[in-house]
Short mmCIF file of N, CA, C and O in Angstrom, two decimals:
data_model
loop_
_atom_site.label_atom_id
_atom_site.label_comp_id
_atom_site.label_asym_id
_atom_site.label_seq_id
_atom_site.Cartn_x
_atom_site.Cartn_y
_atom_site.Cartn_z
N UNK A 1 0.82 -1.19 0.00
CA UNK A 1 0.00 0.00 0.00
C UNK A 1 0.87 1.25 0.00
O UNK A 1 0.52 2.33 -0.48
N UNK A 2 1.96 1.02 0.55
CA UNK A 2 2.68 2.58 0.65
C UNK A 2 3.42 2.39 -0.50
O UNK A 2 4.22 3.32 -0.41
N UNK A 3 3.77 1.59 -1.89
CA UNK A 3 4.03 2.13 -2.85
C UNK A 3 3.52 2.50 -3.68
O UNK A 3 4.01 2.84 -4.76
N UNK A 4 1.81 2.53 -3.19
CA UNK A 4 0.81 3.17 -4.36
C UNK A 4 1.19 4.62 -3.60
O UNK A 4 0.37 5.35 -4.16
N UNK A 5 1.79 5.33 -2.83
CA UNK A 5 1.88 6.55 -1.97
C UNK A 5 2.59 7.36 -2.84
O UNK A 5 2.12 8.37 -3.38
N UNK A 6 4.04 6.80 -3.03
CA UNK A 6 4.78 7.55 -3.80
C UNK A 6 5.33 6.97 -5.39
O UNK A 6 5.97 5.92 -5.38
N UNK A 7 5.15 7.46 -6.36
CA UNK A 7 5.13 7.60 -7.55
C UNK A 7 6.28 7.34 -7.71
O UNK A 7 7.01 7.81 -6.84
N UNK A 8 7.01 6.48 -8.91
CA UNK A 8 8.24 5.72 -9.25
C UNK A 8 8.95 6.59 -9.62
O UNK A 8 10.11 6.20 -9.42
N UNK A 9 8.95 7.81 -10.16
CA UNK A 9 9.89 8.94 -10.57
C UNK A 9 10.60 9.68 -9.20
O UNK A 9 11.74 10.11 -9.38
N UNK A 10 10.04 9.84 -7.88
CA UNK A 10 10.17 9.83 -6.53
C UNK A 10 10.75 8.89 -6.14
O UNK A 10 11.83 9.06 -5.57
N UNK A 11 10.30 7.81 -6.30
CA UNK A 11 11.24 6.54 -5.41
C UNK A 11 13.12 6.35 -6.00
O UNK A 11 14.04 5.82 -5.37
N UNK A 12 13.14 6.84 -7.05
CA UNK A 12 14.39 6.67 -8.06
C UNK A 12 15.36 7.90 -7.52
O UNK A 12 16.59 7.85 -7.47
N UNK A 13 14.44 9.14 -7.06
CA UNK A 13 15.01 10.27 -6.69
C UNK A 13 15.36 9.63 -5.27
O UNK A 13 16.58 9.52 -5.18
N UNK A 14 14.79 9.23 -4.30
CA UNK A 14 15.14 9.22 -3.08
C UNK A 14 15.95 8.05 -3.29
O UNK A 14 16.51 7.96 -2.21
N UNK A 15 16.38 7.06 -4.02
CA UNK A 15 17.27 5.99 -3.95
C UNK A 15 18.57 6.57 -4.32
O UNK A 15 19.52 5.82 -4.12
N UNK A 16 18.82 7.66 -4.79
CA UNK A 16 19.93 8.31 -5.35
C UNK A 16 20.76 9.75 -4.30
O UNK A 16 21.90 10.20 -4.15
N UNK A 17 19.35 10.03 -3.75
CA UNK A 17 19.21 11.24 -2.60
C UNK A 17 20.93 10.80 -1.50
O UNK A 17 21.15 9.76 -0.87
N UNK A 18 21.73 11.88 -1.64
CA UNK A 18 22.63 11.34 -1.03
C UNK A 18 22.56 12.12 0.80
O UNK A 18 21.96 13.12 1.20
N UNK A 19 23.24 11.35 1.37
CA UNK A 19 22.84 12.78 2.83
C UNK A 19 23.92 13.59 3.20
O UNK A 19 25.14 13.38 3.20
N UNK A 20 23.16 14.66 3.56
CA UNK A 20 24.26 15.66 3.92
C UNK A 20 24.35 15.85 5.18
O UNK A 20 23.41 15.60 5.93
N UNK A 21 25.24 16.21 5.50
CA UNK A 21 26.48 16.01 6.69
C UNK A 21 26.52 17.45 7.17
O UNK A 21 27.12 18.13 6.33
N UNK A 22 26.03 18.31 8.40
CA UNK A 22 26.22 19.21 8.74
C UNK A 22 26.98 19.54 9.84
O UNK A 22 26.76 18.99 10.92
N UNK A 23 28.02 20.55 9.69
CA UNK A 23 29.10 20.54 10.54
C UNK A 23 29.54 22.16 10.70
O UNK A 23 29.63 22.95 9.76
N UNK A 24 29.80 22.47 12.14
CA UNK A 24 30.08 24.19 12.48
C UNK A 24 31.80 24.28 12.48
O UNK A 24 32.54 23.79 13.33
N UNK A 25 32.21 25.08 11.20
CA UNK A 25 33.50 25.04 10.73
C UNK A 25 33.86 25.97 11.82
O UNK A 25 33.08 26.75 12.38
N UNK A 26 35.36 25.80 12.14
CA UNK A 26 36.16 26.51 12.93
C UNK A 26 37.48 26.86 12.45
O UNK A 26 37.83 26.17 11.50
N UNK A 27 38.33 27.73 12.83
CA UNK A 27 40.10 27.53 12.50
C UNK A 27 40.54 27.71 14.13
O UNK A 27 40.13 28.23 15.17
N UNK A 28 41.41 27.07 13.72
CA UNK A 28 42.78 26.98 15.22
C UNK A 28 43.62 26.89 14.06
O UNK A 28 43.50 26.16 13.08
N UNK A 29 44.84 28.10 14.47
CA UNK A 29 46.04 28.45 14.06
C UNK A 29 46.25 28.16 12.77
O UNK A 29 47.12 27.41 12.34
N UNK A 30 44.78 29.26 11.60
CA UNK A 30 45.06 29.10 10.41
C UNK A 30 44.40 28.00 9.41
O UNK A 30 44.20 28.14 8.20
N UNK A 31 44.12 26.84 10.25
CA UNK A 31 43.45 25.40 9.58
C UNK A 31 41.96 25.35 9.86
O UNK A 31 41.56 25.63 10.99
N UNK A 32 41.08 24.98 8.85
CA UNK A 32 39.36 24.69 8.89
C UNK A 32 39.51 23.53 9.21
O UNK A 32 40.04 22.64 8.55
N UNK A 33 38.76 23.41 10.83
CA UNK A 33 38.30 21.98 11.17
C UNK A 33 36.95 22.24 11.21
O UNK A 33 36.47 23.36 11.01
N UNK A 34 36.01 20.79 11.60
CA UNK A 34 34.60 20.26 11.37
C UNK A 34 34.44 19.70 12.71
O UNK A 34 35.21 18.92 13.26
N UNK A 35 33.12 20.30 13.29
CA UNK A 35 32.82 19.46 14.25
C UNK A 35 31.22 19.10 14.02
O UNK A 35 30.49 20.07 13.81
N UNK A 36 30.54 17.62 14.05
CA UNK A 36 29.01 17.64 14.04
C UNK A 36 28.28 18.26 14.54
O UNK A 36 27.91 18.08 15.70
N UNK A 37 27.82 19.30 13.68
CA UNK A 37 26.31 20.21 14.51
C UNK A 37 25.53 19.58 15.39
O UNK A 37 25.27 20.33 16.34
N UNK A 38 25.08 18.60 15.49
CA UNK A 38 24.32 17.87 16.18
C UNK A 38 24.83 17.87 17.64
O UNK A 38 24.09 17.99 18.61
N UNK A 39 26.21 17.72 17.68
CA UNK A 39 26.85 17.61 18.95
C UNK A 39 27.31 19.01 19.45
O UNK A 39 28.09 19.13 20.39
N UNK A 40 26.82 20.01 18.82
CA UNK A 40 27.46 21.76 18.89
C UNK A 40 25.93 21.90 19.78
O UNK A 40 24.80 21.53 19.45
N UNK A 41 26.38 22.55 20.92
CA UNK A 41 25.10 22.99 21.88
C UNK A 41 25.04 23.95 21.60
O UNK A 41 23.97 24.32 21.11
N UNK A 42 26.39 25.14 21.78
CA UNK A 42 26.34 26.34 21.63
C UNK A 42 28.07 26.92 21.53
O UNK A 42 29.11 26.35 21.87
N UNK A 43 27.80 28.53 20.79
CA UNK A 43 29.44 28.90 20.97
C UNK A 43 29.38 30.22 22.05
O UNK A 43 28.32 30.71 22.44
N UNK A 44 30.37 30.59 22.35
CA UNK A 44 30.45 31.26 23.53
C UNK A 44 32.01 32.19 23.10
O UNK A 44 33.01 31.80 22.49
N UNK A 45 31.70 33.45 23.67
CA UNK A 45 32.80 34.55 23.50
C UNK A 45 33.86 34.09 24.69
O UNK A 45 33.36 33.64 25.72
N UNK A 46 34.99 34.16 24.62
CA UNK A 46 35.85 33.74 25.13
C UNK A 46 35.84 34.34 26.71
O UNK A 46 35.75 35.52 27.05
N UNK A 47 35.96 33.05 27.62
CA UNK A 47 35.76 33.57 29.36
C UNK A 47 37.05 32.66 29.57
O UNK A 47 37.41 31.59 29.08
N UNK A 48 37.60 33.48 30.47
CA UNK A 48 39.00 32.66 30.86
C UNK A 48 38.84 32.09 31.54
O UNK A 48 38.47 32.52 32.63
N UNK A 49 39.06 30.45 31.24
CA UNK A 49 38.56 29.47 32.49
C UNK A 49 39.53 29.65 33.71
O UNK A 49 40.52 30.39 33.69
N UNK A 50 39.20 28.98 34.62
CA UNK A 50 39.72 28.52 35.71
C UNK A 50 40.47 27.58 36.04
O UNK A 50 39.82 26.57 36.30
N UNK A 51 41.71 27.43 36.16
CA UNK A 51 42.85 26.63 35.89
C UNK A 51 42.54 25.42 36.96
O UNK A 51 42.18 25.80 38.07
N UNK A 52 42.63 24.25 36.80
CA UNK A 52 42.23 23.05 38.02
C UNK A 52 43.69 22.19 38.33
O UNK A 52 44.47 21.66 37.53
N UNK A 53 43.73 22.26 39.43
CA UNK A 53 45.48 21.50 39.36
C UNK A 53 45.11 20.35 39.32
O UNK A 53 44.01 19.81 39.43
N UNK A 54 46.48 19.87 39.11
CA UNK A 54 46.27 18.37 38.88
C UNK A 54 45.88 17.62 37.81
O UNK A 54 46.26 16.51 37.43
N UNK A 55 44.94 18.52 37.28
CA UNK A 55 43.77 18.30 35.40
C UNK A 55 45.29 18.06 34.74
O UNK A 55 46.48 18.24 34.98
N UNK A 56 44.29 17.46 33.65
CA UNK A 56 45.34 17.23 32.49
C UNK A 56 46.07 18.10 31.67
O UNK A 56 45.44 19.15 31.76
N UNK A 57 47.20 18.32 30.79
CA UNK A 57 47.66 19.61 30.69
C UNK A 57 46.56 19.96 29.13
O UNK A 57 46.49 21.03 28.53
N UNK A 58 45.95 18.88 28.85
CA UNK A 58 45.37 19.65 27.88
C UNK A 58 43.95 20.07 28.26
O UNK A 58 43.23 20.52 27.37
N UNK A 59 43.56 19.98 29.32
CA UNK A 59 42.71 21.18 29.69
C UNK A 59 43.24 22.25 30.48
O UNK A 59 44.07 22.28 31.38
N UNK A 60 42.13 23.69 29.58
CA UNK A 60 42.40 25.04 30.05
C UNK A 60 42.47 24.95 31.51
O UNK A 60 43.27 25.23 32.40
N UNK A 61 41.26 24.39 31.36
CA UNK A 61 40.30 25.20 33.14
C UNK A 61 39.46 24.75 32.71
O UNK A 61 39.55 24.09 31.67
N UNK A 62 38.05 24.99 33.51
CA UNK A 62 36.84 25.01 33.44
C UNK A 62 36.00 26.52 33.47
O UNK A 62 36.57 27.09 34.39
N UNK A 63 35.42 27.04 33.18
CA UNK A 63 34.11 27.80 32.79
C UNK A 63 32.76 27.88 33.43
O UNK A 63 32.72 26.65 33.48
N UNK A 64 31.41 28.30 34.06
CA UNK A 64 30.76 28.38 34.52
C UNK A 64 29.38 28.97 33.66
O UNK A 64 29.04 30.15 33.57
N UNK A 65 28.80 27.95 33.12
CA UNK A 65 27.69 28.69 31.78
C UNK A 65 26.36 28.06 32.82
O UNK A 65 26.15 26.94 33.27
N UNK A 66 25.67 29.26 32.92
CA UNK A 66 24.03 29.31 33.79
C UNK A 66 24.26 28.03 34.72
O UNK A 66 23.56 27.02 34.66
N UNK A 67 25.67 28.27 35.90
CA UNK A 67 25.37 27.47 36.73
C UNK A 67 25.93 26.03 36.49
O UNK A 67 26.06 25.33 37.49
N UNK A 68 26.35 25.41 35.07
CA UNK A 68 26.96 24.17 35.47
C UNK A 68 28.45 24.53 34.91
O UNK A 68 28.67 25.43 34.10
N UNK A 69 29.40 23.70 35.47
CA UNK A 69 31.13 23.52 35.74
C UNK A 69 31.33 22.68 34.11
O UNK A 69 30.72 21.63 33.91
N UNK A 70 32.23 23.29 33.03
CA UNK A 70 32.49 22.75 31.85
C UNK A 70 34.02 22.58 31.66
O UNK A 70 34.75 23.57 31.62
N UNK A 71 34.33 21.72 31.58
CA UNK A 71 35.79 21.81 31.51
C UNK A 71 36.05 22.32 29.71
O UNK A 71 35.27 22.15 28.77
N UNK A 72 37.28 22.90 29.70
CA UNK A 72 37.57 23.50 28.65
C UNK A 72 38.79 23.00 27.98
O UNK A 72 39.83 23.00 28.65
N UNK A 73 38.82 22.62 26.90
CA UNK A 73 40.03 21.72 26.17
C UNK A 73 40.72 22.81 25.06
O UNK A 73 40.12 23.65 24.40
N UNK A 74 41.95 22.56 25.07
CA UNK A 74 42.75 23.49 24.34
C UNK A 74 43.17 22.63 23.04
O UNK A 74 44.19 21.94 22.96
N UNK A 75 42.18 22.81 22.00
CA UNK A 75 42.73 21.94 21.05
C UNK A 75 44.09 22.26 20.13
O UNK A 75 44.30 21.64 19.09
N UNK A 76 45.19 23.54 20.75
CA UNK A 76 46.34 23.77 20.38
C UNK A 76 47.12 22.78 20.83
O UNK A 76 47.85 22.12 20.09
N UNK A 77 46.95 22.53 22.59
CA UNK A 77 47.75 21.55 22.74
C UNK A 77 48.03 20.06 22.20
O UNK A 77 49.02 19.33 22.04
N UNK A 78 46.40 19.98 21.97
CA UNK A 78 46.11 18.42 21.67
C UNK A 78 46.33 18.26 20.47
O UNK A 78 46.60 17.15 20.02
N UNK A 79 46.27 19.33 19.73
CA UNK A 79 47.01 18.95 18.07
C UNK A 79 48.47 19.07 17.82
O UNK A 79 49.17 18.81 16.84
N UNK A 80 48.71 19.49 18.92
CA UNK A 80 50.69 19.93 19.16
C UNK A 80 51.48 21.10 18.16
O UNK A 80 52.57 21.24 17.61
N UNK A 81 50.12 21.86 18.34
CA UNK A 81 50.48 23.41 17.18
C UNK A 81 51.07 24.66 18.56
O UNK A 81 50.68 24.76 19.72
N UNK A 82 52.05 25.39 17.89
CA UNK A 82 52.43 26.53 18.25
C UNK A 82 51.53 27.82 18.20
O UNK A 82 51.32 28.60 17.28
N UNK A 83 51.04 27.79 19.56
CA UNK A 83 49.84 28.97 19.19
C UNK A 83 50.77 30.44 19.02
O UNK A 83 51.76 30.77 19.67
N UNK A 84 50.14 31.09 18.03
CA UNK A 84 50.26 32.54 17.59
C UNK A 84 49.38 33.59 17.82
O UNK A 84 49.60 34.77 17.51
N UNK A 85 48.19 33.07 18.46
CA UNK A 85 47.15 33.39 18.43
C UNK A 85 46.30 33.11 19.52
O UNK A 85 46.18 31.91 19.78
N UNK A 86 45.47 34.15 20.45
CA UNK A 86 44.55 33.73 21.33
C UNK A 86 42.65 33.38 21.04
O UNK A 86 41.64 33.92 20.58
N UNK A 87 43.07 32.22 21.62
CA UNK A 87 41.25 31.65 21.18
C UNK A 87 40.51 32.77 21.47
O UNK A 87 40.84 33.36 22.50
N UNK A 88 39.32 33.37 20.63
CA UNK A 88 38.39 34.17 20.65
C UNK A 88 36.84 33.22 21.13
O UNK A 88 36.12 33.62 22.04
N UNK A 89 36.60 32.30 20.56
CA UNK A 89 35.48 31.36 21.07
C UNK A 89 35.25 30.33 22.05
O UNK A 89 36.36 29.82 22.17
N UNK A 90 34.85 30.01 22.45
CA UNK A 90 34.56 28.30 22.98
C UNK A 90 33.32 27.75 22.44
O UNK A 90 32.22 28.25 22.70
N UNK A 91 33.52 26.63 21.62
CA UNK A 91 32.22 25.80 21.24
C UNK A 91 32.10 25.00 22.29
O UNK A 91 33.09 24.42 22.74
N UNK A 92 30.86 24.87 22.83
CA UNK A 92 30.07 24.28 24.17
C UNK A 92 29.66 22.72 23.18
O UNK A 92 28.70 22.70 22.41
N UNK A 93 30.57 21.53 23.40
CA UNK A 93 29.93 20.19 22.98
C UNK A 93 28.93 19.18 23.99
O UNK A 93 28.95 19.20 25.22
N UNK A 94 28.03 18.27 23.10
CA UNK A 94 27.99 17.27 24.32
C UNK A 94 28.67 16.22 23.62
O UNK A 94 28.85 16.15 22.41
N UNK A 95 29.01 15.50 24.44
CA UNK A 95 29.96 13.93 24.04
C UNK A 95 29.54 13.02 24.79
O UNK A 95 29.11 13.43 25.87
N UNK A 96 29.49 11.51 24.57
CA UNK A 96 29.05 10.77 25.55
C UNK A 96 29.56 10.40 26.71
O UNK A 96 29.14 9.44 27.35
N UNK A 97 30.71 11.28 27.13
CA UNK A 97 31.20 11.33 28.46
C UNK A 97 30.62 13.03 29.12
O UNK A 97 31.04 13.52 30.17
N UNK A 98 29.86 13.52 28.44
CA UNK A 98 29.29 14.69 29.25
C UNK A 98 29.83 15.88 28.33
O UNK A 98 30.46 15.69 27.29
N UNK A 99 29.44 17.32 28.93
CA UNK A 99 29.74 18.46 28.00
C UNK A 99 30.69 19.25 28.16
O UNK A 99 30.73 19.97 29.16
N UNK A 100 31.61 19.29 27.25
CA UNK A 100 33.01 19.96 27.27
C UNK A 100 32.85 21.69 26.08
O UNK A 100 32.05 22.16 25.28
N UNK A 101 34.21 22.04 26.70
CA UNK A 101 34.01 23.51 25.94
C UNK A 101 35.65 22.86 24.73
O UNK A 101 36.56 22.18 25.21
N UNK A 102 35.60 23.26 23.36
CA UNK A 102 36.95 23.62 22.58
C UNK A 102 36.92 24.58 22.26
O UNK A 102 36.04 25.19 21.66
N UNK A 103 38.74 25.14 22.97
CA UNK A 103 38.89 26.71 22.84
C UNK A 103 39.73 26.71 20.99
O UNK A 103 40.72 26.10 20.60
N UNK A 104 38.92 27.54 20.35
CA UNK A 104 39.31 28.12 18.90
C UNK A 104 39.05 29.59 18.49
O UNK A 104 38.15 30.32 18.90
N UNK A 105 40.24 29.91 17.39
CA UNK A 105 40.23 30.72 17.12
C UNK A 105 39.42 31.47 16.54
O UNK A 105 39.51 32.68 16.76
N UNK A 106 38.43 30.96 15.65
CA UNK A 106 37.32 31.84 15.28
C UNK A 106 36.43 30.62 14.31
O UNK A 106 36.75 29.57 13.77
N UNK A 107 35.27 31.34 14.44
CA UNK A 107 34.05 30.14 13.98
C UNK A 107 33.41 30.67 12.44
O UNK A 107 32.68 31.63 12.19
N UNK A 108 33.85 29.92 11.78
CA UNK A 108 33.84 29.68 10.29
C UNK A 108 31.90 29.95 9.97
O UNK A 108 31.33 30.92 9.47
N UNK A 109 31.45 28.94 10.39
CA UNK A 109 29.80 29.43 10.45
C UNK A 109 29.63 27.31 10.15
O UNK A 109 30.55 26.49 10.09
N UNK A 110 28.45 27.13 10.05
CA UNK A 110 27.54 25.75 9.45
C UNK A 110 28.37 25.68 7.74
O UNK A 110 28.60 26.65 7.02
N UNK A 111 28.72 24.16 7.42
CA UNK A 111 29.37 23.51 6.44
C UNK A 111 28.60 22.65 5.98
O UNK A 111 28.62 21.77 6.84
N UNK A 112 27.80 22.25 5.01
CA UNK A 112 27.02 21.21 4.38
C UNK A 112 27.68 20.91 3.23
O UNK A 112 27.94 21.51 2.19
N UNK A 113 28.00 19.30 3.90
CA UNK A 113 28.60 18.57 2.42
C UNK A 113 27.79 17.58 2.60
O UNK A 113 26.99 17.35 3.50
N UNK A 114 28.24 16.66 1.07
CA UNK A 114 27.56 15.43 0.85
C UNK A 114 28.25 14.38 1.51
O UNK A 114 29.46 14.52 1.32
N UNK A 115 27.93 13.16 2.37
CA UNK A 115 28.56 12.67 2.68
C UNK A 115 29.38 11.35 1.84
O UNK A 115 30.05 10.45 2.34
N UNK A 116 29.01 11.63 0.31
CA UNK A 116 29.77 11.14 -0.54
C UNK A 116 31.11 11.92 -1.21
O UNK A 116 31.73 11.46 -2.17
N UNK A 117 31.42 13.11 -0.57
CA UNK A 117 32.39 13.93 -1.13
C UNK A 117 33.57 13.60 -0.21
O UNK A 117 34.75 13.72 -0.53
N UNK A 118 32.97 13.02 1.36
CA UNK A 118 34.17 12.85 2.22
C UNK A 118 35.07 11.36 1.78
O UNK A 118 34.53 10.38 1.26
N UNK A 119 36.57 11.47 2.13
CA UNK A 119 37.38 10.87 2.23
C UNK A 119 37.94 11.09 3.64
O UNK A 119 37.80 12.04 4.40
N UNK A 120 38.73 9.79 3.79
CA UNK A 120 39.31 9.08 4.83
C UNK A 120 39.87 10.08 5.58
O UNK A 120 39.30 11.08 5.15
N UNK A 121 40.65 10.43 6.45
CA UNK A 121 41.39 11.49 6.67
C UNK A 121 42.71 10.47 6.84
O UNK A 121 42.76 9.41 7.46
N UNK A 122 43.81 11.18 6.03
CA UNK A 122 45.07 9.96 6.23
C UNK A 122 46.51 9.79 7.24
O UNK A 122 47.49 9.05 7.25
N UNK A 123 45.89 11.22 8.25
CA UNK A 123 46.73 11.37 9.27
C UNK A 123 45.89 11.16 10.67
O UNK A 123 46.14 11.63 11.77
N UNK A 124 44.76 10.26 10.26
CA UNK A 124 43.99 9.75 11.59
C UNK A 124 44.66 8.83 12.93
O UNK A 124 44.00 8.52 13.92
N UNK A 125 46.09 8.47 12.73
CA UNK A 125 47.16 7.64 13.14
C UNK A 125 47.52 9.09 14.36
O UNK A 125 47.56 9.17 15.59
N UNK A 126 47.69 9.82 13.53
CA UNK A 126 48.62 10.96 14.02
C UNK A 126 48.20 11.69 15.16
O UNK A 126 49.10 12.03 15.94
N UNK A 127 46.42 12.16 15.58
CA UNK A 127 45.96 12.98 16.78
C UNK A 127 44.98 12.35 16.86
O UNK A 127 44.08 13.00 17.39
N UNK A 128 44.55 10.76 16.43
CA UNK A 128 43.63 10.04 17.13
C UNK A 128 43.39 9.95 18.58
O UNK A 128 42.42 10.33 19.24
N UNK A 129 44.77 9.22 19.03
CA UNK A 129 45.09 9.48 20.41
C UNK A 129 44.82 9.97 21.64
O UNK A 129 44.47 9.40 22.68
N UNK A 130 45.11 11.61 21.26
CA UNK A 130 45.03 12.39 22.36
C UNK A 130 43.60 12.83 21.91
O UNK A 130 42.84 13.16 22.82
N UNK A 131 43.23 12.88 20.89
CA UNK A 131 41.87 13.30 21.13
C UNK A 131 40.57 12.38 21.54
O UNK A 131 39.52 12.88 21.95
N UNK A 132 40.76 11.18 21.41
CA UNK A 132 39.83 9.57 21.58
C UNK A 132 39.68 9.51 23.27
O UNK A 132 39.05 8.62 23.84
N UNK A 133 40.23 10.40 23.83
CA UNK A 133 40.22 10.70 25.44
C UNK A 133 39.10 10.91 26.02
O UNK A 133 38.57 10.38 26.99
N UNK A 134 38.63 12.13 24.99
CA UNK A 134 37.59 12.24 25.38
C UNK A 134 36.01 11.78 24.59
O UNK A 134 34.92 12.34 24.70
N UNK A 135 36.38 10.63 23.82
CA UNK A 135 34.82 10.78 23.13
C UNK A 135 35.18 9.21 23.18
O UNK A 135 34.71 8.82 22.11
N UNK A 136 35.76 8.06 23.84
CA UNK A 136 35.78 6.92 23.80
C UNK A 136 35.27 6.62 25.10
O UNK A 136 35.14 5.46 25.46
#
């Protein structure tokens, strides 16, 4: 019954329909990275976190947004770049270990590609690592 619904010139279109992939572009020190919109809560003007001893060196500090404690990750360190430059933003994520802030230099805006245009990334060997810390 539901293929008397939609008409065969439709069904050919949606078998071909590829999906797109939406992602809030950023730069740190010059380079466009991608993070999933879906997982982007919010971005935030730069608040100087609060340094926590003991924390790991690749977190800032933590931050205080309406009342809950966010720890803040310096993705200079964790990519092992020479900053030149002071982060202007924090994108507010959730991850399935809870919600973290990444401090970057400035926010590119929403990126829609096809997710047939992406390829592998071939230095995934290289900052898998330190970044799989927090989203494993």
């Amino acid at each position: 019954m539901a293929d008397l619904a939609i008409p065969k010139k439709d069904k050919d279109i949606q078998k071909t329909a590829t999906k797109i992939i939406e992602l809030l572009g950023f730069y740190v020190e010059g380079e466009l990275f991608g993070l999933p919109l879906k997982e982007v809560l919010e971005v935030l003007r730069v608040v100087e976190p609060v340094p926590v001893p003991f924390s790991s060196p690749l977190i800032k500090g933590i931050i205080n947004v309406r009342g809950e404690l966010i720890p803040v990750l310096d993705l200079k360190s964790i990519l092992n770049l020479r900053p030149t430059k002071k982060g202007e933003r924090i994108i507010i994520l959730e991850s399935p270990r809870g919600k973290a802030g990444v401090l970057v230099d400035e926010v590119y805006g929403v990126i829609r590609l096809n997710e047939e245009s992406l390829e592998p990334n071939p230095m995934v060997g290289m900052y898998s690592e330190d970044v799989n810390f927090w989203y494993s």
